[in-house]
């Protein structure tokens, strides 16, 4: 136990929290945008998984990290587009379609992986990092926080951008109205379906990048079912954050720390079966729900299809 | 006089043909998505470079025509029917119990550990009864937290039940690897319940009597939900919780009852799968039946009898698919794709039907 508080342990804990937490944050941020607009996006797990797959494939064949992330985002959008079509345009149940998309993405990526990579299991080279001069020299947190792949900084920037959009732009206001009182938005002359479609596609893009982050930065490899519930944790993060993007970031880092505790403890020489560790984030989520469940507020029109003129 | 009977007869005839048309419409709305899903999944196979006709032929042969395959299919139906029964209770009461996989797996692990322990002390029939009871109880206990949170705090049960599933699957693995591990094997697994101590087989076949348990359960659930006051109460809660409160129903209590019943049936499915088919639980075993049964129950419109038909269809697909996986090299994940496409086709059919009816008005 003497090794528990060494520099190496702390650095690996912070680093792990960031690596495991950023995909959760991207998913939570995306889910928050959907939920704000009144769409309960259960398909986000599928969006992440397809993003993870497509991001890996693009990065593997082009050798470009950036194209990989773009591919991941597009992968997420590819799964989000049917969600927008079926749930927002056609008014089908968001939960049923969400489950269908998640199952479909799981099956399809596992099939494609089986036919493409099951023999070889190729790995991606490590993603190059960008050290921020000065800050990265701080002991312990410096190398963990300020010597990361550029996409990590962009992801954190996305939180600020989302917060700004929510608070100070017309689109942010439209999003909020689409979730709180779509009829009012409609009366003001804004197309509710269009606002919600935008929200769902943005969600897909962010979730897809989150997935690509997992396969490109986190693992360096694509494994079937690799997101393992990260999308669902994102949904909880979004619920608990109650519309505030910064809270999503904090929550995600907390969960990330939970997830990365295994590797950090292994560095410190404590061995725990992986199954116990895998329970940690979900136990944490349930604990949060038990303690603060009553206060998780959701937009009134969440999950309901908007039909113009219907009462 | 004769004229009036004539008119009455005509009206009766018209009504009867209307009822027939309605029935035909329902059948078409159930079979349409199935056919669509088979065709679209065939296109997916084609894109992967597999001959869909050969694949489906193999699936039908190994899941339906081959006697051993058919018996395996019927055995597979037992736990699936129990899961479907649990989902029908929950969905009709407007509760999204998506945690069936965790409830199923934990119950399976505990029953698998308990069974061989009891065998030396109790007669076989009592071991089986205790196993079934314990399985149902474990399932119900695993749904207690989501039930309490939903009933008294209003926390969305989709999230909590999914979280409990992830937690339950990992917990089941921990139990198999650390607590209930059979010391005689190198691969972590529980002790095995020998074939003679399992659920009896039907007549001279290899079909497990789990099939009978499943059929009884789903018919009982169907009657419970459609023919009893309790079922009516649950359906009122499902249709409009606020109206249910005004009608003087104890909504939190009914919510708890729904969760308990639904999860107990999922737990029972776990017990039936272990004591009828598997005999033990290997580490990392998770068939994830529950999420794949969800679409079937939707397709059946929460009707117990229609669910039997769709569970049969799915069992053929899944048993045949397992054989086909070895022969044609298409992994079993393909079934997931079929189910996903089926759900989407179901949604589209519903949408088209609504539009058609709106146009007819």
PDB file of C-alpha atoms in Angstrom, chain B residues 22-303:
ATOM      1  CA  UNK B  22     -59.987  -6.519 -39.105  1.00  0.00           C
ATOM      2  CA  UNK B  23     -58.514  -9.912 -38.289  1.00  0.00           C
ATOM      3  CA  UNK B  24     -56.775 -10.064 -41.664  1.00  0.00           C
ATOM      4  CA  UNK B  25     -55.386  -6.585 -41.076  1.00  0.00           C
ATOM      5  CA  UNK B  26     -53.941  -7.688 -37.721  1.00  0.00           C
ATOM      6  CA  UNK B  27     -52.378 -10.768 -39.274  1.00  0.00           C
ATOM      7  CA  UNK B  28     -50.908  -8.690 -42.093  1.00  0.00           C
ATOM      8  CA  UNK B  29     -49.566  -6.167 -39.610  1.00  0.00           C
ATOM      9  CA  UNK B  30     -47.858  -8.956 -37.691  1.00  0.00           C
ATOM     10  CA  UNK B  31     -46.497 -10.893 -40.670  1.00  0.00           C
ATOM     11  CA  UNK B  32     -45.538  -7.887 -42.798  1.00  0.00           C
ATOM     12  CA  UNK B  33     -42.677  -6.787 -40.531  1.00  0.00           C
ATOM     13  CA  UNK B  34     -41.460 -10.389 -40.198  1.00  0.00           C
ATOM     14  CA  UNK B  35     -41.255 -10.845 -43.957  1.00  0.00           C
ATOM     15  CA  UNK B  36     -39.700  -7.408 -44.378  1.00  0.00           C
ATOM     16  CA  UNK B  37     -37.092  -8.168 -41.730  1.00  0.00           C
ATOM     17  CA  UNK B  38     -36.214 -11.514 -43.335  1.00  0.00           C
ATOM     18  CA  UNK B  39     -35.770  -9.885 -46.735  1.00  0.00           C
ATOM     19  CA  UNK B  40     -33.745  -6.929 -45.429  1.00  0.00           C
ATOM     20  CA  UNK B  41     -31.535  -9.166 -43.279  1.00  0.00           C
ATOM     21  CA  UNK B  42     -31.026 -11.304 -46.366  1.00  0.00           C
ATOM     22  CA  UNK B  43     -29.687  -8.203 -48.101  1.00  0.00           C
ATOM     23  CA  UNK B  44     -27.287  -7.674 -45.186  1.00  0.00           C
ATOM     24  CA  UNK B  45     -26.062 -11.262 -45.659  1.00  0.00           C
ATOM     25  CA  UNK B  46     -25.675 -10.655 -49.384  1.00  0.00           C
ATOM     26  CA  UNK B  47     -23.597  -7.555 -48.649  1.00  0.00           C
ATOM     27  CA  UNK B  48     -21.356  -9.671 -46.398  1.00  0.00           C
ATOM     28  CA  UNK B  49     -20.853 -12.157 -49.230  1.00  0.00           C
ATOM     29  CA  UNK B  50     -23.025 -14.944 -47.797  1.00  0.00           C
ATOM     30  CA  UNK B  51     -25.743 -16.626 -49.847  1.00  0.00           C
ATOM     31  CA  UNK B  52     -28.944 -15.686 -47.958  1.00  0.00           C
ATOM     32  CA  UNK B  53     -31.028 -18.534 -49.404  1.00  0.00           C
ATOM     33  CA  UNK B  54     -28.480 -21.122 -48.341  1.00  0.00           C
ATOM     34  CA  UNK B  55     -28.271 -19.500 -44.901  1.00  0.00           C
ATOM     35  CA  UNK B  56     -32.015 -19.355 -44.330  1.00  0.00           C
ATOM     36  CA  UNK B  57     -32.404 -22.861 -45.719  1.00  0.00           C
ATOM     37  CA  UNK B  58     -29.890 -24.071 -43.199  1.00  0.00           C
ATOM     38  CA  UNK B  59     -31.633 -22.186 -40.396  1.00  0.00           C
ATOM     39  CA  UNK B  60     -35.022 -23.701 -41.264  1.00  0.00           C
ATOM     40  CA  UNK B  61     -33.523 -27.156 -41.633  1.00  0.00           C
ATOM     41  CA  UNK B  62     -31.627 -27.072 -38.340  1.00  0.00           C
ATOM     42  CA  UNK B  63     -34.214 -25.124 -36.328  1.00  0.00           C
ATOM     43  CA  UNK B  64     -37.467 -26.591 -37.582  1.00  0.00           C
ATOM     44  CA  UNK B  65     -37.233 -29.672 -39.806  1.00  0.00           C
ATOM     45  CA  UNK B  66     -34.447 -31.678 -38.221  1.00  0.00           C
ATOM     46  CA  UNK B  67     -36.036 -33.506 -35.224  1.00  0.00           C
ATOM     47  CA  UNK B  68     -33.171 -32.728 -32.847  1.00  0.00           C
ATOM     48  CA  UNK B  69     -33.252 -29.116 -33.979  1.00  0.00           C
ATOM     49  CA  UNK B  70     -36.999 -28.895 -33.449  1.00  0.00           C
ATOM     50  CA  UNK B  71     -36.661 -30.346 -29.953  1.00  0.00           C
ATOM     51  CA  UNK B  72     -33.923 -27.840 -29.155  1.00  0.00           C
ATOM     52  CA  UNK B  73     -36.172 -25.082 -30.500  1.00  0.00           C
ATOM     53  CA  UNK B  74     -39.063 -26.151 -28.276  1.00  0.00           C
ATOM     54  CA  UNK B  75     -36.759 -26.369 -25.265  1.00  0.00           C
ATOM     55  CA  UNK B  76     -35.400 -22.883 -25.982  1.00  0.00           C
ATOM     56  CA  UNK B  77     -38.968 -21.564 -25.948  1.00  0.00           C
ATOM     57  CA  UNK B  78     -39.447 -22.287 -22.213  1.00  0.00           C
ATOM     58  CA  UNK B  79     -37.303 -19.519 -20.733  1.00  0.00           C
ATOM     59  CA  UNK B  80     -38.133 -17.139 -23.577  1.00  0.00           C
ATOM     60  CA  UNK B  81     -41.870 -17.530 -22.922  1.00  0.00           C
ATOM     61  CA  UNK B  82     -41.321 -16.809 -19.237  1.00  0.00           C
ATOM     62  CA  UNK B  83     -39.360 -13.668 -20.085  1.00  0.00           C
ATOM     63  CA  UNK B  84     -42.071 -12.636 -22.555  1.00  0.00           C
ATOM     64  CA  UNK B  85     -44.713 -13.169 -19.859  1.00  0.00           C
ATOM     65  CA  UNK B  86     -42.748 -10.915 -17.501  1.00  0.00           C
ATOM     66  CA  UNK B  87     -42.419  -8.231 -20.158  1.00  0.00           C
ATOM     67  CA  UNK B  88     -46.147  -8.367 -20.960  1.00  0.00           C
ATOM     68  CA  UNK B  89     -47.032  -7.672 -17.328  1.00  0.00           C
ATOM     69  CA  UNK B  90     -44.643  -4.741 -17.139  1.00  0.00           C
ATOM     70  CA  UNK B  91     -45.400  -3.202 -20.543  1.00  0.00           C
ATOM     71  CA  UNK B  92     -49.167  -3.459 -20.119  1.00  0.00           C
ATOM     72  CA  UNK B  93     -48.754  -1.652 -16.806  1.00  0.00           C
ATOM     73  CA  UNK B  94     -46.704   1.030 -18.577  1.00  0.00           C
ATOM     74  CA  UNK B  95     -43.446   0.075 -16.903  1.00  0.00           C
ATOM     75  CA  UNK B  96     -40.292  -0.374 -18.932  1.00  0.00           C
ATOM     76  CA  UNK B  97     -38.558  -3.248 -17.187  1.00  0.00           C
ATOM     77  CA  UNK B  98     -35.467  -3.475 -19.388  1.00  0.00           C
ATOM     78  CA  UNK B  99     -33.494  -5.206 -16.629  1.00  0.00           C
ATOM     79  CA  UNK B 100     -34.596  -8.731 -17.471  1.00  0.00           C
ATOM     80  CA  UNK B 101     -31.089  -9.862 -18.391  1.00  0.00           C
ATOM     81  CA  UNK B 102     -29.684  -9.063 -14.961  1.00  0.00           C
ATOM     82  CA  UNK B 103     -32.670 -10.652 -13.216  1.00  0.00           C
ATOM     83  CA  UNK B 104     -32.342 -13.742 -15.429  1.00  0.00           C
ATOM     84  CA  UNK B 105     -28.598 -14.190 -15.017  1.00  0.00           C
ATOM     85  CA  UNK B 106     -28.389 -13.650 -11.269  1.00  0.00           C
ATOM     86  CA  UNK B 107     -31.236 -16.064 -10.695  1.00  0.00           C
ATOM     87  CA  UNK B 108     -29.518 -18.566 -13.000  1.00  0.00           C
ATOM     88  CA  UNK B 109     -26.236 -18.332 -11.077  1.00  0.00           C
ATOM     89  CA  UNK B 110     -27.837 -18.667  -7.645  1.00  0.00           C
ATOM     90  CA  UNK B 111     -30.054 -21.567  -8.722  1.00  0.00           C
ATOM     91  CA  UNK B 112     -27.051 -23.251 -10.342  1.00  0.00           C
ATOM     92  CA  UNK B 113     -25.095 -22.932  -7.101  1.00  0.00           C
ATOM     93  CA  UNK B 114     -27.993 -24.006  -4.911  1.00  0.00           C
ATOM     94  CA  UNK B 115     -29.195 -27.034  -6.904  1.00  0.00           C
ATOM     95  CA  UNK B 116     -26.183 -29.358  -6.526  1.00  0.00           C
ATOM     96  CA  UNK B 117     -25.940 -28.382  -2.830  1.00  0.00           C
ATOM     97  CA  UNK B 118     -29.497 -29.517  -2.130  1.00  0.00           C
ATOM     98  CA  UNK B 119     -29.441 -32.710  -4.189  1.00  0.00           C
ATOM     99  CA  UNK B 120     -27.905 -34.971  -1.483  1.00  0.00           C
ATOM    100  CA  UNK B 121     -30.487 -33.918   1.109  1.00  0.00           C
ATOM    101  CA  UNK B 122     -33.791 -33.529  -0.708  1.00  0.00           C
ATOM    102  CA  UNK B 123     -35.803 -35.563  -3.234  1.00  0.00           C
ATOM    103  CA  UNK B 124     -35.393 -34.369  -6.813  1.00  0.00           C
ATOM    104  CA  UNK B 125     -38.882 -32.921  -7.180  1.00  0.00           C
ATOM    105  CA  UNK B 126     -38.380 -30.796  -4.067  1.00  0.00           C
ATOM    106  CA  UNK B 127     -34.985 -29.565  -5.286  1.00  0.00           C
ATOM    107  CA  UNK B 128     -36.617 -28.492  -8.533  1.00  0.00           C
ATOM    108  CA  UNK B 129     -39.488 -26.729  -6.760  1.00  0.00           C
ATOM    109  CA  UNK B 130     -37.125 -24.952  -4.379  1.00  0.00           C
ATOM    110  CA  UNK B 131     -34.964 -23.983  -7.358  1.00  0.00           C
ATOM    111  CA  UNK B 132     -37.892 -22.472  -9.235  1.00  0.00           C
ATOM    112  CA  UNK B 133     -39.073 -20.587  -6.141  1.00  0.00           C
ATOM    113  CA  UNK B 134     -35.611 -19.267  -5.334  1.00  0.00           C
ATOM    114  CA  UNK B 135     -35.082 -18.242  -8.964  1.00  0.00           C
ATOM    115  CA  UNK B 136     -38.290 -16.234  -8.995  1.00  0.00           C
ATOM    116  CA  UNK B 137     -37.396 -14.643  -5.676  1.00  0.00           C
ATOM    117  CA  UNK B 138     -33.890 -13.641  -6.770  1.00  0.00           C
ATOM    118  CA  UNK B 139     -35.326 -12.006  -9.896  1.00  0.00           C
ATOM    119  CA  UNK B 140     -37.856 -10.070  -7.842  1.00  0.00           C
ATOM    120  CA  UNK B 141     -35.213  -8.951  -5.332  1.00  0.00           C
ATOM    121  CA  UNK B 142     -32.992  -7.653  -8.118  1.00  0.00           C
ATOM    122  CA  UNK B 143     -35.837  -5.392  -9.283  1.00  0.00           C
ATOM    123  CA  UNK B 144     -36.541  -4.024  -5.799  1.00  0.00           C
ATOM    124  CA  UNK B 145     -34.333  -0.952  -6.087  1.00  0.00           C
ATOM    125  CA  UNK B 146     -35.705   0.232  -9.449  1.00  0.00           C
ATOM    126  CA  UNK B 147     -39.216  -0.529  -8.173  1.00  0.00           C
ATOM    127  CA  UNK B 148     -38.784   1.564  -5.021  1.00  0.00           C
ATOM    128  CA  UNK B 149     -37.147   4.396  -6.943  1.00  0.00           C
ATOM    129  CA  UNK B 150     -39.938   4.400  -9.528  1.00  0.00           C
ATOM    130  CA  UNK B 151     -42.821   4.021  -7.082  1.00  0.00           C
ATOM    131  CA  UNK B 152     -41.768   6.505  -4.430  1.00  0.00           C
ATOM    132  CA  UNK B 153     -39.255   8.831  -6.107  1.00  0.00           C
ATOM    133  CA  UNK B 154     -40.471   8.851  -9.684  1.00  0.00           C
ATOM    134  CA  UNK B 155     -37.020   7.932 -11.044  1.00  0.00           C
ATOM    135  CA  UNK B 156     -37.170   6.741 -14.657  1.00  0.00           C
ATOM    136  CA  UNK B 157     -37.128   2.944 -14.553  1.00  0.00           C
ATOM    137  CA  UNK B 158     -35.516   2.540 -17.992  1.00  0.00           C
ATOM    138  CA  UNK B 159     -32.244   3.868 -16.627  1.00  0.00           C
ATOM    139  CA  UNK B 160     -32.355   2.103 -13.277  1.00  0.00           C
ATOM    140  CA  UNK B 161     -33.273  -1.306 -14.688  1.00  0.00           C
ATOM    141  CA  UNK B 162     -30.539  -1.050 -17.336  1.00  0.00           C
ATOM    142  CA  UNK B 163     -28.015  -0.103 -14.651  1.00  0.00           C
ATOM    143  CA  UNK B 164     -29.166  -3.053 -12.531  1.00  0.00           C
ATOM    144  CA  UNK B 165     -28.631  -5.301 -15.551  1.00  0.00           C
ATOM    145  CA  UNK B 166     -25.033  -4.191 -16.026  1.00  0.00           C
ATOM    146  CA  UNK B 167     -24.480  -4.505 -12.297  1.00  0.00           C
ATOM    147  CA  UNK B 168     -26.178  -7.909 -12.181  1.00  0.00           C
ATOM    148  CA  UNK B 169     -24.190  -9.364 -15.086  1.00  0.00           C
ATOM    149  CA  UNK B 170     -20.880  -8.372 -13.483  1.00  0.00           C
ATOM    150  CA  UNK B 171     -22.068  -9.513 -10.061  1.00  0.00           C
ATOM    151  CA  UNK B 172     -23.093 -12.893 -11.488  1.00  0.00           C
ATOM    152  CA  UNK B 173     -19.574 -13.253 -12.913  1.00  0.00           C
ATOM    153  CA  UNK B 174     -18.034 -12.347  -9.573  1.00  0.00           C
ATOM    154  CA  UNK B 175     -20.202 -14.994  -7.902  1.00  0.00           C
ATOM    155  CA  UNK B 176     -19.215 -17.659 -10.436  1.00  0.00           C
ATOM    156  CA  UNK B 177     -15.503 -16.845 -10.239  1.00  0.00           C
ATOM    157  CA  UNK B 178     -15.110 -16.247  -6.520  1.00  0.00           C
ATOM    158  CA  UNK B 179     -17.969 -17.733  -4.504  1.00  0.00           C
ATOM    159  CA  UNK B 180     -19.596 -20.644  -6.336  1.00  0.00           C
ATOM    160  CA  UNK B 181     -16.684 -21.924  -8.370  1.00  0.00           C
ATOM    161  CA  UNK B 182     -16.479 -25.675  -8.906  1.00  0.00           C
ATOM    162  CA  UNK B 183     -12.956 -26.575  -7.664  1.00  0.00           C
ATOM    163  CA  UNK B 184     -12.871 -29.631  -9.946  1.00  0.00           C
ATOM    164  CA  UNK B 185     -12.755 -27.633 -13.202  1.00  0.00           C
ATOM    165  CA  UNK B 186     -10.078 -25.355 -14.594  1.00  0.00           C
ATOM    166  CA  UNK B 187     -12.486 -23.028 -16.397  1.00  0.00           C
ATOM    167  CA  UNK B 188     -14.483 -21.088 -13.790  1.00  0.00           C
ATOM    168  CA  UNK B 189     -18.024 -22.489 -13.618  1.00  0.00           C
ATOM    169  CA  UNK B 190     -20.522 -23.636 -11.013  1.00  0.00           C
ATOM    170  CA  UNK B 191     -21.026 -27.287 -10.026  1.00  0.00           C
ATOM    171  CA  UNK B 192     -23.107 -29.167 -12.557  1.00  0.00           C
ATOM    172  CA  UNK B 193     -26.609 -30.442 -11.888  1.00  0.00           C
ATOM    173  CA  UNK B 194     -26.580 -33.956 -13.367  1.00  0.00           C
ATOM    174  CA  UNK B 195     -29.111 -34.708 -16.086  1.00  0.00           C
ATOM    175  CA  UNK B 196     -31.169 -37.059 -13.891  1.00  0.00           C
ATOM    176  CA  UNK B 197     -31.765 -34.239 -11.400  1.00  0.00           C
ATOM    177  CA  UNK B 198     -32.942 -31.702 -13.973  1.00  0.00           C
ATOM    178  CA  UNK B 199     -36.474 -30.751 -14.999  1.00  0.00           C
ATOM    179  CA  UNK B 200     -38.101 -33.899 -16.488  1.00  0.00           C
ATOM    180  CA  UNK B 201     -38.224 -34.255 -20.240  1.00  0.00           C
ATOM    181  CA  UNK B 202     -41.497 -34.529 -22.088  1.00  0.00           C
ATOM    182  CA  UNK B 203     -42.404 -38.076 -23.179  1.00  0.00           C
ATOM    183  CA  UNK B 204     -39.655 -39.669 -25.262  1.00  0.00           C
ATOM    184  CA  UNK B 205     -38.171 -36.436 -26.555  1.00  0.00           C
ATOM    185  CA  UNK B 206     -35.362 -34.204 -25.360  1.00  0.00           C
ATOM    186  CA  UNK B 207     -37.823 -31.315 -24.932  1.00  0.00           C
ATOM    187  CA  UNK B 208     -37.574 -29.946 -21.394  1.00  0.00           C
ATOM    188  CA  UNK B 209     -40.747 -29.519 -19.374  1.00  0.00           C
ATOM    189  CA  UNK B 210     -39.657 -25.895 -19.058  1.00  0.00           C
ATOM    190  CA  UNK B 211     -41.732 -25.474 -22.229  1.00  0.00           C
ATOM    191  CA  UNK B 212     -44.884 -26.383 -20.272  1.00  0.00           C
ATOM    192  CA  UNK B 213     -43.958 -23.977 -17.450  1.00  0.00           C
ATOM    193  CA  UNK B 214     -43.456 -21.237 -20.014  1.00  0.00           C
ATOM    194  CA  UNK B 215     -46.729 -21.922 -21.835  1.00  0.00           C
ATOM    195  CA  UNK B 216     -48.713 -22.042 -18.582  1.00  0.00           C
ATOM    196  CA  UNK B 217     -47.086 -18.819 -17.395  1.00  0.00           C
ATOM    197  CA  UNK B 218     -47.760 -16.828 -20.548  1.00  0.00           C
ATOM    198  CA  UNK B 219     -51.390 -17.958 -20.813  1.00  0.00           C
ATOM    199  CA  UNK B 220     -51.904 -17.229 -17.110  1.00  0.00           C
ATOM    200  CA  UNK B 221     -50.392 -13.777 -17.527  1.00  0.00           C
ATOM    201  CA  UNK B 222     -52.561 -13.102 -20.559  1.00  0.00           C
ATOM    202  CA  UNK B 223     -55.706 -14.041 -18.635  1.00  0.00           C
ATOM    203  CA  UNK B 224     -54.524 -12.122 -15.572  1.00  0.00           C
ATOM    204  CA  UNK B 225     -54.036  -8.939 -17.563  1.00  0.00           C
ATOM    205  CA  UNK B 226     -57.199  -9.179 -19.681  1.00  0.00           C
ATOM    206  CA  UNK B 227     -59.740 -10.983 -17.492  1.00  0.00           C
ATOM    207  CA  UNK B 228     -59.158  -9.982 -13.874  1.00  0.00           C
ATOM    208  CA  UNK B 229     -59.725  -6.843 -11.806  1.00  0.00           C
ATOM    209  CA  UNK B 230     -56.040  -6.807 -10.847  1.00  0.00           C
ATOM    210  CA  UNK B 231     -55.056  -6.828 -14.513  1.00  0.00           C
ATOM    211  CA  UNK B 232     -57.484  -4.023 -15.250  1.00  0.00           C
ATOM    212  CA  UNK B 233     -55.969  -1.948 -12.434  1.00  0.00           C
ATOM    213  CA  UNK B 234     -52.486  -2.474 -13.834  1.00  0.00           C
ATOM    214  CA  UNK B 235     -53.650  -1.513 -17.303  1.00  0.00           C
ATOM    215  CA  UNK B 236     -55.237   1.664 -15.960  1.00  0.00           C
ATOM    216  CA  UNK B 237     -51.946   2.594 -14.289  1.00  0.00           C
ATOM    217  CA  UNK B 238     -50.232   1.915 -17.591  1.00  0.00           C
ATOM    218  CA  UNK B 239     -52.674   3.924 -19.673  1.00  0.00           C
ATOM    219  CA  UNK B 240     -52.810   6.980 -17.435  1.00  0.00           C
ATOM    220  CA  UNK B 241     -51.150   7.028 -14.003  1.00  0.00           C
ATOM    221  CA  UNK B 242     -52.758  10.342 -13.085  1.00  0.00           C
ATOM    222  CA  UNK B 243     -56.236   9.021 -13.840  1.00  0.00           C
ATOM    223  CA  UNK B 244     -55.382   5.922 -11.817  1.00  0.00           C
ATOM    224  CA  UNK B 245     -54.630   8.106  -8.783  1.00  0.00           C
ATOM    225  CA  UNK B 246     -57.965   9.876  -9.211  1.00  0.00           C
ATOM    226  CA  UNK B 247     -59.708   6.524  -9.486  1.00  0.00           C
ATOM    227  CA  UNK B 248     -58.413   5.778  -5.996  1.00  0.00           C
ATOM    228  CA  UNK B 249     -55.820   3.193  -7.013  1.00  0.00           C
ATOM    229  CA  UNK B 250     -52.696   2.808  -4.909  1.00  0.00           C
ATOM    230  CA  UNK B 251     -50.306   3.496  -7.769  1.00  0.00           C
ATOM    231  CA  UNK B 252     -47.011   3.031  -5.881  1.00  0.00           C
ATOM    232  CA  UNK B 253     -48.153  -0.335  -4.544  1.00  0.00           C
ATOM    233  CA  UNK B 254     -49.344  -1.478  -7.970  1.00  0.00           C
ATOM    234  CA  UNK B 255     -46.007  -0.353  -9.432  1.00  0.00           C
ATOM    235  CA  UNK B 256     -44.157  -2.439  -6.875  1.00  0.00           C
ATOM    236  CA  UNK B 257     -46.395  -5.429  -7.623  1.00  0.00           C
ATOM    237  CA  UNK B 258     -45.781  -5.064 -11.360  1.00  0.00           C
ATOM    238  CA  UNK B 259     -42.023  -4.977 -10.912  1.00  0.00           C
ATOM    239  CA  UNK B 260     -42.088  -7.953  -8.554  1.00  0.00           C
ATOM    240  CA  UNK B 261     -44.223 -10.063 -10.890  1.00  0.00           C
ATOM    241  CA  UNK B 262     -42.307  -9.096 -14.022  1.00  0.00           C
ATOM    242  CA  UNK B 263     -38.885  -9.690 -12.490  1.00  0.00           C
ATOM    243  CA  UNK B 264     -39.989 -12.899 -10.774  1.00  0.00           C
ATOM    244  CA  UNK B 265     -40.960 -14.287 -14.181  1.00  0.00           C
ATOM    245  CA  UNK B 266     -37.554 -13.285 -15.596  1.00  0.00           C
ATOM    246  CA  UNK B 267     -35.921 -14.979 -12.596  1.00  0.00           C
ATOM    247  CA  UNK B 268     -38.047 -18.074 -13.154  1.00  0.00           C
ATOM    248  CA  UNK B 269     -36.768 -18.112 -16.726  1.00  0.00           C
ATOM    249  CA  UNK B 270     -33.214 -18.204 -15.377  1.00  0.00           C
ATOM    250  CA  UNK B 271     -34.068 -21.134 -13.094  1.00  0.00           C
ATOM    251  CA  UNK B 272     -35.761 -23.025 -15.954  1.00  0.00           C
ATOM    252  CA  UNK B 273     -32.803 -22.450 -18.276  1.00  0.00           C
ATOM    253  CA  UNK B 274     -30.363 -23.800 -15.673  1.00  0.00           C
ATOM    254  CA  UNK B 275     -32.411 -26.715 -14.352  1.00  0.00           C
ATOM    255  CA  UNK B 276     -33.765 -27.647 -17.760  1.00  0.00           C
ATOM    256  CA  UNK B 277     -30.964 -26.990 -20.226  1.00  0.00           C
ATOM    257  CA  UNK B 278     -27.567 -25.811 -18.997  1.00  0.00           C
ATOM    258  CA  UNK B 279     -27.071 -27.584 -15.667  1.00  0.00           C
ATOM    259  CA  UNK B 280     -24.398 -25.062 -14.679  1.00  0.00           C
ATOM    260  CA  UNK B 281     -23.262 -21.496 -15.356  1.00  0.00           C
ATOM    261  CA  UNK B 282     -19.896 -20.867 -16.942  1.00  0.00           C
ATOM    262  CA  UNK B 283     -18.104 -17.582 -16.288  1.00  0.00           C
ATOM    263  CA  UNK B 284     -19.000 -14.816 -18.766  1.00  0.00           C
ATOM    264  CA  UNK B 285     -22.085 -16.713 -19.971  1.00  0.00           C
ATOM    265  CA  UNK B 286     -24.835 -14.229 -20.784  1.00  0.00           C
ATOM    266  CA  UNK B 287     -27.377 -15.147 -23.470  1.00  0.00           C
ATOM    267  CA  UNK B 288     -29.020 -11.672 -23.177  1.00  0.00           C
ATOM    268  CA  UNK B 289     -32.447 -13.105 -23.975  1.00  0.00           C
ATOM    269  CA  UNK B 290     -34.466 -10.312 -22.430  1.00  0.00           C
ATOM    270  CA  UNK B 291     -33.597  -7.418 -24.734  1.00  0.00           C
ATOM    271  CA  UNK B 292     -34.193  -9.626 -27.766  1.00  0.00           C
ATOM    272  CA  UNK B 293     -37.590 -10.724 -26.496  1.00  0.00           C
ATOM    273  CA  UNK B 294     -38.701  -7.083 -26.144  1.00  0.00           C
ATOM    274  CA  UNK B 295     -39.353  -6.692 -29.896  1.00  0.00           C
ATOM    275  CA  UNK B 296     -41.234 -10.003 -30.046  1.00  0.00           C
ATOM    276  CA  UNK B 297     -43.612  -8.865 -27.327  1.00  0.00           C
ATOM    277  CA  UNK B 298     -44.175  -5.604 -29.176  1.00  0.00           C
ATOM    278  CA  UNK B 299     -44.826  -7.466 -32.383  1.00  0.00           C
ATOM    279  CA  UNK B 300     -47.459  -9.491 -30.556  1.00  0.00           C
ATOM    280  CA  UNK B 301     -48.988  -6.256 -29.238  1.00  0.00           C
ATOM    281  CA  UNK B 302     -48.619  -7.563 -25.661  1.00  0.00           C
ATOM    282  CA  UNK B 303     -50.958 -10.447 -26.519  1.00  0.00           C
TER     283      UNK B 303
END
